[in-house]
């Protein structure tokens, strides 16, 4: 129930306007984001890279309301790519298509994504986040359109959706870069597994499909989870396929399971941390609390202070 309440809160505009003005809420977010600016993210990325962990940056925000706002987001990311280059960081970016104007016009979002893919360093990827289920079809459509001209584009797929197995099967012919996650939105039981055990089972099944494709020479699978069981299963499958450790990539969110991330990097697995920054953190932060309502304790501690 608490998870549902937090996911409901994540979509509530009134709360999104009011709650971030309270200092204790803002302070509680520090566990999951180093700061609101890209410079804060860069400082943290330099430290992580020294520990063998690469990074992905994402500017918080979704569902922009005008083309001008979407253009500003694209310009922002172009500036980020330039800053990352200056710093010599192995940092990729991850974008939400509704932040690039998908609600206004699919073609506009496609053009903005294309500009980002063009501006990216060779070898680095622009990742496309997966948002709630109503955006899956247009997201896959835009991904396919841009991917046709730019190989350096990756897509996130969500294991909680019943359709994902088929989506992955259809995409495999592209030898794509796929970031596999469990899924962070509130979805109806007709289209998403309601039980965690079923989501986990599907996650392992899809991991196997991705790693098998990798072993046969295709794509770049990224196992994006904090779940020790999912990580152990991916390691087991990779061992069975004799996949070298550097070809098994794990990705986690900044501030979550940091010790496990460092251990995986030390053991020779490719490791990346996704660092979110920006001022529009409310819906994103509510989704993080929903994943682990025990995190509400951090908010409560800030309030008591
Ligand atoms: P699960 O939620 O089952 O948690 C397993 C364990 O991990 C927990 O028991 C706890 O120990 C730890 N944990 C998980 N979340 C935590 C938290 N918030 N705080 C503290 N501990 C926590 N989703 C989406 O829909 N679209 C997207 O584009 C992305 N992108 C993305 C990128 C990356 C790099 C990651 C890691 C995740 C995403 N997600 C996402 C979010 C994803 O869908 C999912 O909601 C979270 O990763 C939590 O699921 P887990 O796989 O960690 O497992």
Short mmCIF file of N, CA and C in Angstrom, two decimals, residues 197-263:
data_model
loop_
_atom_site.label_atom_id
_atom_site.label_comp_id
_atom_site.label_asym_id
_atom_site.label_seq_id
_atom_site.Cartn_x
_atom_site.Cartn_y
_atom_site.Cartn_z
N UNK A 197 7.86 -11.93 -7.40
CA UNK A 197 8.52 -13.19 -7.78
C UNK A 197 8.47 -13.38 -9.30
N UNK A 198 7.34 -12.97 -9.92
CA UNK A 198 7.23 -13.14 -11.38
C UNK A 198 8.11 -12.14 -12.12
N UNK A 199 8.20 -10.92 -11.56
CA UNK A 199 9.09 -9.92 -12.18
C UNK A 199 10.52 -10.44 -12.14
N UNK A 200 10.91 -10.96 -10.98
CA UNK A 200 12.28 -11.47 -10.83
C UNK A 200 12.55 -12.62 -11.80
N UNK A 201 11.57 -13.52 -11.91
CA UNK A 201 11.74 -14.66 -12.83
C UNK A 201 11.92 -14.15 -14.26
N UNK A 202 11.11 -13.18 -14.63
CA UNK A 202 11.23 -12.64 -15.99
C UNK A 202 12.57 -11.92 -16.17
N UNK A 203 13.00 -11.25 -15.10
CA UNK A 203 14.30 -10.55 -15.17
C UNK A 203 15.42 -11.54 -15.50
N UNK A 204 15.40 -12.68 -14.82
CA UNK A 204 16.44 -13.69 -15.04
C UNK A 204 16.33 -14.24 -16.47
N UNK A 205 15.08 -14.49 -16.90
CA UNK A 205 14.87 -15.02 -18.26
C UNK A 205 15.44 -14.05 -19.30
N UNK A 206 15.13 -12.76 -19.14
CA UNK A 206 15.60 -11.76 -20.12
C UNK A 206 17.12 -11.57 -20.04
N UNK A 207 17.65 -11.69 -18.82
CA UNK A 207 19.11 -11.60 -18.65
C UNK A 207 19.78 -12.69 -19.49
N UNK A 208 19.18 -13.88 -19.42
CA UNK A 208 19.76 -15.00 -20.15
C UNK A 208 19.73 -14.74 -21.67
N UNK A 209 18.61 -14.20 -22.15
CA UNK A 209 18.50 -13.90 -23.59
C UNK A 209 19.60 -12.89 -23.98
N UNK A 210 19.75 -11.85 -23.15
CA UNK A 210 20.73 -10.80 -23.47
C UNK A 210 22.16 -11.33 -23.44
N UNK A 211 22.47 -12.10 -22.40
CA UNK A 211 23.86 -12.58 -22.27
C UNK A 211 24.18 -13.62 -23.34
N UNK A 212 23.19 -14.41 -23.70
CA UNK A 212 23.41 -15.39 -24.77
C UNK A 212 23.71 -14.65 -26.08
N UNK A 213 22.94 -13.58 -26.34
CA UNK A 213 23.17 -12.80 -27.57
C UNK A 213 24.58 -12.20 -27.53
N UNK A 214 24.98 -11.73 -26.34
CA UNK A 214 26.32 -11.14 -26.20
C UNK A 214 27.39 -12.19 -26.48
N UNK A 215 27.19 -13.38 -25.94
CA UNK A 215 28.18 -14.45 -26.12
C UNK A 215 28.30 -14.83 -27.60
N UNK A 216 27.20 -14.63 -28.33
CA UNK A 216 27.24 -14.96 -29.76
C UNK A 216 27.75 -13.76 -30.56
N UNK A 217 28.17 -12.71 -29.85
CA UNK A 217 28.83 -11.58 -30.52
C UNK A 217 27.97 -10.36 -30.70
N UNK A 218 26.77 -10.32 -30.12
CA UNK A 218 25.89 -9.19 -30.41
C UNK A 218 25.52 -8.34 -29.22
N UNK A 219 25.55 -7.04 -29.42
CA UNK A 219 24.96 -6.11 -28.47
C UNK A 219 25.77 -5.84 -27.22
N UNK A 220 25.17 -4.99 -26.38
CA UNK A 220 25.80 -4.65 -25.10
C UNK A 220 24.74 -4.74 -24.01
N UNK A 221 24.71 -5.85 -23.28
CA UNK A 221 23.72 -5.97 -22.21
C UNK A 221 24.19 -5.25 -20.94
N UNK A 222 23.28 -4.53 -20.34
CA UNK A 222 23.59 -3.89 -19.05
C UNK A 222 22.57 -4.38 -18.04
N UNK A 223 23.07 -5.00 -17.00
CA UNK A 223 22.19 -5.55 -15.95
C UNK A 223 22.06 -4.46 -14.89
N UNK A 224 20.94 -3.74 -14.94
CA UNK A 224 20.76 -2.57 -14.07
C UNK A 224 19.84 -2.94 -12.91
N UNK A 225 20.44 -3.31 -11.81
CA UNK A 225 19.66 -3.73 -10.65
C UNK A 225 20.53 -3.61 -9.39
N UNK A 226 19.86 -3.48 -8.24
CA UNK A 226 20.59 -3.52 -6.96
C UNK A 226 20.35 -4.84 -6.26
N UNK A 227 19.62 -5.71 -6.92
CA UNK A 227 19.17 -6.94 -6.29
C UNK A 227 20.29 -8.00 -6.31
N UNK A 228 20.81 -8.37 -5.15
CA UNK A 228 21.92 -9.34 -5.12
C UNK A 228 21.57 -10.65 -5.81
N UNK A 229 20.28 -11.06 -5.77
CA UNK A 229 19.90 -12.32 -6.42
C UNK A 229 19.98 -12.20 -7.93
N UNK A 230 19.55 -11.07 -8.47
CA UNK A 230 19.63 -10.87 -9.93
C UNK A 230 21.09 -10.81 -10.37
N UNK A 231 21.92 -10.17 -9.54
CA UNK A 231 23.35 -10.05 -9.87
C UNK A 231 23.99 -11.45 -9.88
N UNK A 232 23.66 -12.25 -8.87
CA UNK A 232 24.24 -13.59 -8.78
C UNK A 232 23.79 -14.45 -9.97
N UNK A 233 22.52 -14.30 -10.36
CA UNK A 233 22.02 -15.08 -11.50
C UNK A 233 22.74 -14.67 -12.79
N UNK A 234 22.95 -13.37 -12.96
CA UNK A 234 23.65 -12.89 -14.18
C UNK A 234 25.08 -13.45 -14.19
N UNK A 235 25.72 -13.46 -13.01
CA UNK A 235 27.09 -14.00 -12.94
C UNK A 235 27.11 -15.49 -13.28
N UNK A 236 26.09 -16.20 -12.77
CA UNK A 236 26.02 -17.65 -13.05
C UNK A 236 25.86 -17.89 -14.55
N UNK A 237 24.93 -17.16 -15.17
CA UNK A 237 24.67 -17.37 -16.61
C UNK A 237 25.94 -17.02 -17.41
N UNK A 238 26.60 -15.91 -17.02
CA UNK A 238 27.82 -15.50 -17.75
C UNK A 238 28.90 -16.58 -17.63
N UNK A 239 29.00 -17.17 -16.43
CA UNK A 239 30.01 -18.23 -16.25
C UNK A 239 29.70 -19.41 -17.18
N UNK A 240 28.41 -19.78 -17.20
CA UNK A 240 28.02 -20.93 -18.05
C UNK A 240 28.31 -20.65 -19.52
N UNK A 241 28.17 -19.38 -19.91
CA UNK A 241 28.40 -19.02 -21.32
C UNK A 241 29.87 -18.68 -21.59
N UNK A 242 30.68 -18.75 -20.54
CA UNK A 242 32.11 -18.39 -20.61
C UNK A 242 32.31 -16.98 -21.14
N UNK A 243 31.47 -16.09 -20.67
CA UNK A 243 31.55 -14.68 -21.06
C UNK A 243 32.59 -13.99 -20.17
N UNK A 244 33.58 -13.30 -20.75
CA UNK A 244 34.55 -12.62 -19.91
C UNK A 244 33.88 -11.57 -19.00
N UNK A 245 34.45 -11.37 -17.81
CA UNK A 245 33.81 -10.45 -16.84
C UNK A 245 33.59 -9.04 -17.40
N UNK A 246 34.54 -8.55 -18.21
CA UNK A 246 34.40 -7.19 -18.73
C UNK A 246 33.21 -7.06 -19.68
N UNK A 247 32.70 -8.22 -20.16
CA UNK A 247 31.53 -8.16 -21.06
C UNK A 247 30.21 -8.25 -20.30
N UNK A 248 30.31 -8.42 -18.99
CA UNK A 248 29.10 -8.40 -18.17
C UNK A 248 29.08 -7.08 -17.41
N UNK A 249 28.14 -6.22 -17.78
CA UNK A 249 28.13 -4.87 -17.20
C UNK A 249 26.99 -4.72 -16.20
N UNK A 250 27.33 -4.21 -15.03
CA UNK A 250 26.31 -3.92 -14.01
C UNK A 250 26.16 -2.42 -13.86
N UNK A 251 24.92 -1.99 -13.66
CA UNK A 251 24.69 -0.57 -13.45
C UNK A 251 23.75 -0.38 -12.27
N UNK A 252 24.07 0.61 -11.45
CA UNK A 252 23.21 0.89 -10.29
C UNK A 252 23.00 2.40 -10.18
N UNK A 253 22.08 2.77 -9.32
CA UNK A 253 21.81 4.19 -9.11
C UNK A 253 22.75 4.73 -8.03
N UNK A 254 23.14 5.96 -8.20
CA UNK A 254 24.02 6.61 -7.24
C UNK A 254 23.45 6.51 -5.81
N UNK A 255 24.30 6.13 -4.88
CA UNK A 255 23.89 6.12 -3.48
C UNK A 255 23.22 4.83 -3.03
N UNK A 256 22.97 3.89 -3.95
CA UNK A 256 22.32 2.63 -3.56
C UNK A 256 23.32 1.49 -3.74
N UNK A 257 23.46 0.68 -2.74
CA UNK A 257 24.36 -0.49 -2.78
C UNK A 257 25.77 -0.11 -3.26
N UNK A 258 26.30 1.01 -2.77
CA UNK A 258 27.60 1.50 -3.26
C UNK A 258 28.71 0.49 -3.03
N UNK A 259 28.63 -0.20 -1.89
CA UNK A 259 29.71 -1.18 -1.61
C UNK A 259 29.69 -2.32 -2.62
N UNK A 260 28.48 -2.79 -2.96
CA UNK A 260 28.38 -3.87 -3.94
C UNK A 260 28.92 -3.41 -5.29
N UNK A 261 28.64 -2.15 -5.63
CA UNK A 261 29.15 -1.62 -6.92
C UNK A 261 30.66 -1.66 -6.93
N UNK A 262 31.26 -1.23 -5.83
CA UNK A 262 32.73 -1.19 -5.77
C UNK A 262 33.30 -2.60 -5.82
N UNK A 263 32.63 -3.53 -5.16
CA UNK A 263 33.12 -4.90 -5.16
C UNK A 263 33.09 -5.48 -6.58
#
